[in-house]
């Protein structure tokens, strides 16, 4: 989430309405998803479901904080605004880390065919999922504290023409998200290829059965 791009007032107002409407619907959908994931005892204990719960919860927290604190008002304390910006930066990086865990889980299910996993499976990922974003945010806040928040928004700043700010948001936000997208995309392609090969193999076996 970044700040620093300024739009004409009428465009900003329309974008604000659209953001709140669609974002509100997203929050409602996330709540229903979380309730559904936790409601059924049979699936609640599975490693895959636990990953879904963690991803959904983190995304819901990020969305709620974004709608509740991203917009800077006249009475907003500067320090609180920066804290909100740092927390949003951390939460969204954590969301994308959980998507990588989701992809790795698919890899285990479809590529390595490991359907039986221990109950502590998810705990192997908890430390890196929360630690890696923490390191990135900590370094960003330590070396470029002013990159958080501007006069309008409590977000990681993006300023056209400011080379330092552009470099900070690139390495601390765009690059990690880009890496996660590449990893997720690579695993998705590998899973799709595996599924198609399996279906082709099954069709060939079915065609040979009448000849036996």
mmCIF file of C-alpha atoms in Angstrom:
data_model
loop_
_atom_site.group_PDB
_atom_site.id
_atom_site.type_symbol
_atom_site.label_atom_id
_atom_site.label_comp_id
_atom_site.label_asym_id
_atom_site.label_seq_id
_atom_site.Cartn_x
_atom_site.Cartn_y
_atom_site.Cartn_z
ATOM 1 C CA UNK A 1 0.000 0.000 0.000
ATOM 2 C CA UNK A 2 1.568 3.274 -0.996
ATOM 3 C CA UNK A 3 0.812 6.969 -0.837
ATOM 4 C CA UNK A 4 2.063 9.952 -2.745
ATOM 5 C CA UNK A 5 0.058 9.831 -5.977
ATOM 6 C CA UNK A 6 -2.380 12.776 -6.088
ATOM 7 C CA UNK A 7 -5.566 12.788 -8.205
ATOM 8 C CA UNK A 8 -8.044 15.553 -9.039
ATOM 9 C CA UNK A 9 -10.623 15.963 -6.218
ATOM 10 C CA UNK A 10 -13.536 14.555 -8.242
ATOM 11 C CA UNK A 11 -11.511 11.504 -9.281
ATOM 12 C CA UNK A 12 -10.249 10.947 -5.758
ATOM 13 C CA UNK A 13 -13.813 11.111 -4.399
ATOM 14 C CA UNK A 14 -15.092 8.580 -6.954
ATOM 15 C CA UNK A 15 -12.143 6.295 -6.269
ATOM 16 C CA UNK A 16 -12.782 6.599 -2.535
ATOM 17 C CA UNK A 17 -16.430 5.529 -2.896
ATOM 18 C CA UNK A 18 -15.445 2.629 -5.148
ATOM 19 C CA UNK A 19 -12.729 1.530 -2.714
ATOM 20 C CA UNK A 20 -15.049 1.541 0.289
ATOM 21 C CA UNK A 21 -17.864 -0.297 -1.524
ATOM 22 C CA UNK A 22 -15.707 -3.032 -3.043
ATOM 23 C CA UNK A 23 -13.485 -3.229 0.023
ATOM 24 C CA UNK A 24 -16.513 -3.545 2.279
ATOM 25 C CA UNK A 25 -17.820 -6.416 0.169
ATOM 26 C CA UNK A 26 -14.400 -8.038 0.374
ATOM 27 C CA UNK A 27 -14.406 -7.775 4.173
ATOM 28 C CA UNK A 28 -17.864 -9.354 4.350
ATOM 29 C CA UNK A 29 -16.707 -12.173 2.077
ATOM 30 C CA UNK A 30 -13.618 -12.718 4.227
ATOM 31 C CA UNK A 31 -15.743 -12.908 7.385
ATOM 32 C CA UNK A 32 -18.053 -15.491 5.789
ATOM 33 C CA UNK A 33 -15.020 -17.431 4.567
ATOM 34 C CA UNK A 34 -13.505 -17.445 8.045
ATOM 35 C CA UNK A 35 -16.781 -18.577 9.631
ATOM 36 C CA UNK A 36 -17.139 -21.367 7.068
ATOM 37 C CA UNK A 37 -13.558 -22.537 7.639
ATOM 38 C CA UNK A 38 -14.029 -22.666 11.407
ATOM 39 C CA UNK A 39 -17.578 -24.019 11.486
ATOM 40 C CA UNK A 40 -16.913 -27.584 10.347
ATOM 41 C CA UNK A 41 -14.988 -29.720 12.804
ATOM 42 C CA UNK A 42 -14.098 -32.301 10.145
ATOM 43 C CA UNK A 43 -12.042 -29.866 8.067
ATOM 44 C CA UNK A 44 -10.955 -27.510 10.841
ATOM 45 C CA UNK A 45 -8.000 -29.691 11.852
ATOM 46 C CA UNK A 46 -6.518 -30.233 8.396
ATOM 47 C CA UNK A 47 -3.196 -28.469 7.613
ATOM 48 C CA UNK A 48 -4.645 -26.949 4.446
ATOM 49 C CA UNK A 49 -7.576 -25.454 6.345
ATOM 50 C CA UNK A 50 -5.257 -23.953 8.973
ATOM 51 C CA UNK A 51 -3.330 -22.201 6.216
ATOM 52 C CA UNK A 52 -6.611 -20.897 4.763
ATOM 53 C CA UNK A 53 -7.596 -19.557 8.203
ATOM 54 C CA UNK A 54 -4.251 -17.788 8.695
ATOM 55 C CA UNK A 55 -4.362 -16.208 5.234
ATOM 56 C CA UNK A 56 -7.987 -15.108 5.605
ATOM 57 C CA UNK A 57 -7.436 -13.689 9.093
ATOM 58 C CA UNK A 58 -4.332 -11.736 8.096
ATOM 59 C CA UNK A 59 -6.035 -10.333 5.003
ATOM 60 C CA UNK A 60 -9.101 -9.326 7.030
ATOM 61 C CA UNK A 61 -6.920 -7.520 9.604
ATOM 62 C CA UNK A 62 -5.087 -5.700 6.804
ATOM 63 C CA UNK A 63 -8.357 -4.659 5.160
ATOM 64 C CA UNK A 64 -9.934 -3.441 8.403
ATOM 65 C CA UNK A 65 -6.836 -1.448 9.356
ATOM 66 C CA UNK A 66 -6.642 0.007 5.849
ATOM 67 C CA UNK A 67 -10.240 1.264 5.910
ATOM 68 C CA UNK A 68 -10.012 2.394 9.520
ATOM 69 C CA UNK A 69 -6.645 4.127 9.501
ATOM 70 C CA UNK A 70 -5.163 4.670 6.031
ATOM 71 C CA UNK A 71 -6.874 8.019 5.439
ATOM 72 C CA UNK A 72 -5.204 10.810 7.386
ATOM 73 C CA UNK A 73 -7.584 13.327 8.989
ATOM 74 C CA UNK A 74 -6.919 16.761 10.489
ATOM 75 C CA UNK A 75 -6.711 15.482 14.051
ATOM 76 C CA UNK A 76 -4.625 12.391 13.286
ATOM 77 C CA UNK A 77 -1.491 12.173 15.407
ATOM 78 C CA UNK A 78 1.664 11.973 13.294
ATOM 79 C CA UNK A 79 3.199 9.136 15.307
ATOM 80 C CA UNK A 80 -0.002 7.073 15.259
ATOM 81 C CA UNK A 81 -0.252 7.628 11.513
ATOM 82 C CA UNK A 82 3.270 6.276 11.016
ATOM 83 C CA UNK A 83 2.509 3.277 13.239
ATOM 84 C CA UNK A 84 -0.566 2.520 11.119
ATOM 85 C CA UNK A 85 1.512 2.807 7.941
ATOM 86 C CA UNK A 86 4.142 0.429 9.356
ATOM 87 C CA UNK A 87 1.493 -2.081 10.461
ATOM 88 C CA UNK A 88 -0.182 -1.980 7.030
ATOM 89 C CA UNK A 89 3.167 -2.532 5.346
ATOM 90 C CA UNK A 90 3.813 -5.527 7.613
ATOM 91 C CA UNK A 91 0.333 -7.052 7.281
ATOM 92 C CA UNK A 92 0.249 -6.914 3.482
ATOM 93 C CA UNK A 93 3.690 -8.473 3.202
ATOM 94 C CA UNK A 94 2.489 -11.196 5.586
ATOM 95 C CA UNK A 95 -0.580 -11.782 3.411
ATOM 96 C CA UNK A 96 1.635 -12.470 0.405
ATOM 97 C CA UNK A 97 3.866 -14.720 2.512
ATOM 98 C CA UNK A 98 0.809 -16.816 3.383
ATOM 99 C CA UNK A 99 -0.032 -17.077 -0.334
ATOM 100 C CA UNK A 100 3.424 -18.597 -0.864
ATOM 101 C CA UNK A 101 2.685 -21.120 1.891
ATOM 102 C CA UNK A 102 -0.632 -21.891 0.169
ATOM 103 C CA UNK A 103 1.230 -22.536 -3.073
ATOM 104 C CA UNK A 104 3.798 -24.751 -1.360
ATOM 105 C CA UNK A 105 0.948 -26.721 0.180
ATOM 106 C CA UNK A 106 -0.478 -27.281 -3.310
ATOM 107 C CA UNK A 107 2.970 -28.390 -4.439
ATOM 108 C CA UNK A 108 3.054 -31.013 -1.699
ATOM 109 C CA UNK A 109 -0.456 -32.220 -2.509
ATOM 110 C CA UNK A 110 -0.167 -32.432 -6.298
ATOM 111 C CA UNK A 111 3.550 -32.777 -7.083
ATOM 112 C CA UNK A 112 4.953 -34.756 -4.191
ATOM 113 C CA UNK A 113 1.581 -36.355 -3.340
ATOM 114 C CA UNK A 114 1.928 -35.954 0.421
ATOM 115 C CA UNK A 115 -1.659 -36.171 1.612
ATOM 116 C CA UNK A 116 -0.679 -37.344 5.091
ATOM 117 C CA UNK A 117 1.002 -34.485 6.912
ATOM 118 C CA UNK A 118 1.593 -34.030 10.607
ATOM 119 C CA UNK A 119 -0.554 -31.759 12.769
ATOM 120 C CA UNK A 120 2.484 -29.506 13.292
ATOM 121 C CA UNK A 121 2.881 -28.957 9.540
ATOM 122 C CA UNK A 122 1.763 -25.322 9.658
ATOM 123 C CA UNK A 123 4.070 -24.407 12.564
ATOM 124 C CA UNK A 124 7.085 -24.915 10.295
ATOM 125 C CA UNK A 125 6.000 -21.849 8.354
ATOM 126 C CA UNK A 126 4.853 -19.558 11.164
ATOM 127 C CA UNK A 127 8.332 -18.189 11.954
ATOM 128 C CA UNK A 128 9.385 -17.338 8.357
ATOM 129 C CA UNK A 129 5.920 -16.008 7.470
ATOM 130 C CA UNK A 130 6.009 -13.480 10.305
ATOM 131 C CA UNK A 131 9.790 -12.972 10.530
ATOM 132 C CA UNK A 132 10.609 -12.130 6.898
ATOM 133 C CA UNK A 133 8.083 -9.255 6.661
ATOM 134 C CA UNK A 134 9.261 -8.125 10.098
ATOM 135 C CA UNK A 135 12.857 -7.882 8.885
ATOM 136 C CA UNK A 136 11.836 -5.980 5.742
ATOM 137 C CA UNK A 137 9.628 -3.541 7.655
ATOM 138 C CA UNK A 138 12.228 -3.145 10.410
ATOM 139 C CA UNK A 139 14.944 -2.252 7.912
ATOM 140 C CA UNK A 140 12.626 0.141 6.091
ATOM 141 C CA UNK A 141 11.599 1.886 9.305
ATOM 142 C CA UNK A 142 15.181 1.973 10.558
ATOM 143 C CA UNK A 143 16.805 3.379 7.441
ATOM 144 C CA UNK A 144 13.915 5.405 6.009
ATOM 145 C CA UNK A 145 11.392 6.210 8.738
ATOM 146 C CA UNK A 146 10.139 9.208 6.764
ATOM 147 C CA UNK A 147 8.970 6.858 4.014
ATOM 148 C CA UNK A 148 5.907 6.126 6.117
ATOM 149 C CA UNK A 149 2.892 8.473 5.860
ATOM 150 C CA UNK A 150 2.461 11.808 4.124
ATOM 151 C CA UNK A 151 0.053 14.728 4.505
ATOM 152 C CA UNK A 152 -2.915 12.717 3.217
ATOM 153 C CA UNK A 153 -2.425 9.015 3.933
ATOM 154 C CA UNK A 154 -0.962 6.758 6.603
ATOM 155 C CA UNK A 155 0.738 4.490 4.069
ATOM 156 C CA UNK A 156 4.142 3.710 2.679
ATOM 157 C CA UNK A 157 4.947 6.723 0.554
ATOM 158 C CA UNK A 158 5.443 6.787 -3.190
ATOM 159 C CA UNK A 159 6.628 10.047 -4.686
ATOM 160 C CA UNK A 160 7.121 10.652 -8.404
ATOM 161 C CA UNK A 161 10.509 12.242 -8.950
ATOM 162 C CA UNK A 162 11.901 11.390 -5.492
ATOM 163 C CA UNK A 163 14.544 8.752 -6.227
ATOM 164 C CA UNK A 164 15.049 7.783 -2.569
ATOM 165 C CA UNK A 165 11.362 7.168 -1.844
ATOM 166 C CA UNK A 166 10.895 5.335 -5.130
ATOM 167 C CA UNK A 167 13.827 3.066 -4.306
ATOM 168 C CA UNK A 168 12.536 2.395 -0.777
ATOM 169 C CA UNK A 169 9.059 1.354 -1.887
ATOM 170 C CA UNK A 170 10.543 -0.718 -4.711
ATOM 171 C CA UNK A 171 12.832 -2.808 -2.496
ATOM 172 C CA UNK A 172 10.574 -2.983 0.568
ATOM 173 C CA UNK A 173 7.194 -3.576 -1.082
ATOM 174 C CA UNK A 174 7.122 -4.146 -4.838
ATOM 175 C CA UNK A 175 10.104 -6.502 -4.939
ATOM 176 C CA UNK A 176 8.924 -8.893 -2.163
ATOM 177 C CA UNK A 177 5.420 -9.005 -3.649
ATOM 178 C CA UNK A 178 6.877 -9.555 -7.115
ATOM 179 C CA UNK A 179 8.954 -12.476 -5.841
ATOM 180 C CA UNK A 180 5.898 -14.033 -4.176
ATOM 181 C CA UNK A 181 3.878 -13.672 -7.394
ATOM 182 C CA UNK A 182 6.647 -15.366 -9.413
ATOM 183 C CA UNK A 183 6.863 -18.230 -6.888
ATOM 184 C CA UNK A 184 3.085 -18.653 -6.797
ATOM 185 C CA UNK A 185 2.854 -18.543 -10.580
ATOM 186 C CA UNK A 186 5.647 -21.091 -11.011
ATOM 187 C CA UNK A 187 4.037 -23.530 -8.590
ATOM 188 C CA UNK A 188 0.634 -23.030 -10.205
ATOM 189 C CA UNK A 189 2.044 -23.824 -13.663
ATOM 190 C CA UNK A 190 3.815 -26.917 -12.288
ATOM 191 C CA UNK A 191 0.589 -28.123 -10.643
ATOM 192 C CA UNK A 192 -1.466 -27.572 -13.814
ATOM 193 C CA UNK A 193 1.088 -29.500 -15.901
ATOM 194 C CA UNK A 194 1.070 -32.324 -13.348
ATOM 195 C CA UNK A 195 -2.738 -32.524 -13.365
ATOM 196 C CA UNK A 196 -2.931 -32.595 -17.176
ATOM 197 C CA UNK A 197 -0.264 -35.300 -17.362
ATOM 198 C CA UNK A 198 -2.161 -37.361 -14.806
ATOM 199 C CA UNK A 199 -5.428 -36.984 -16.728
ATOM 200 C CA UNK A 200 -3.697 -37.964 -19.983
ATOM 201 C CA UNK A 201 -2.169 -41.016 -18.319
ATOM 202 C CA UNK A 202 -5.571 -42.012 -16.900
ATOM 203 C CA UNK A 203 -7.196 -41.693 -20.347
ATOM 204 C CA UNK A 204 -4.514 -43.906 -21.898
ATOM 205 C CA UNK A 205 -5.001 -46.570 -19.218
ATOM 206 C CA UNK A 206 -8.774 -46.476 -19.773
ATOM 207 C CA UNK A 207 -8.310 -46.942 -23.522
ATOM 208 C CA UNK A 208 -6.074 -49.991 -22.972
ATOM 209 C CA UNK A 209 -8.480 -51.795 -20.622
ATOM 210 C CA UNK A 210 -10.798 -53.135 -23.409
ATOM 211 C CA UNK A 211 -7.749 -54.568 -25.222
ATOM 212 C CA UNK A 212 -6.679 -56.683 -22.236
#
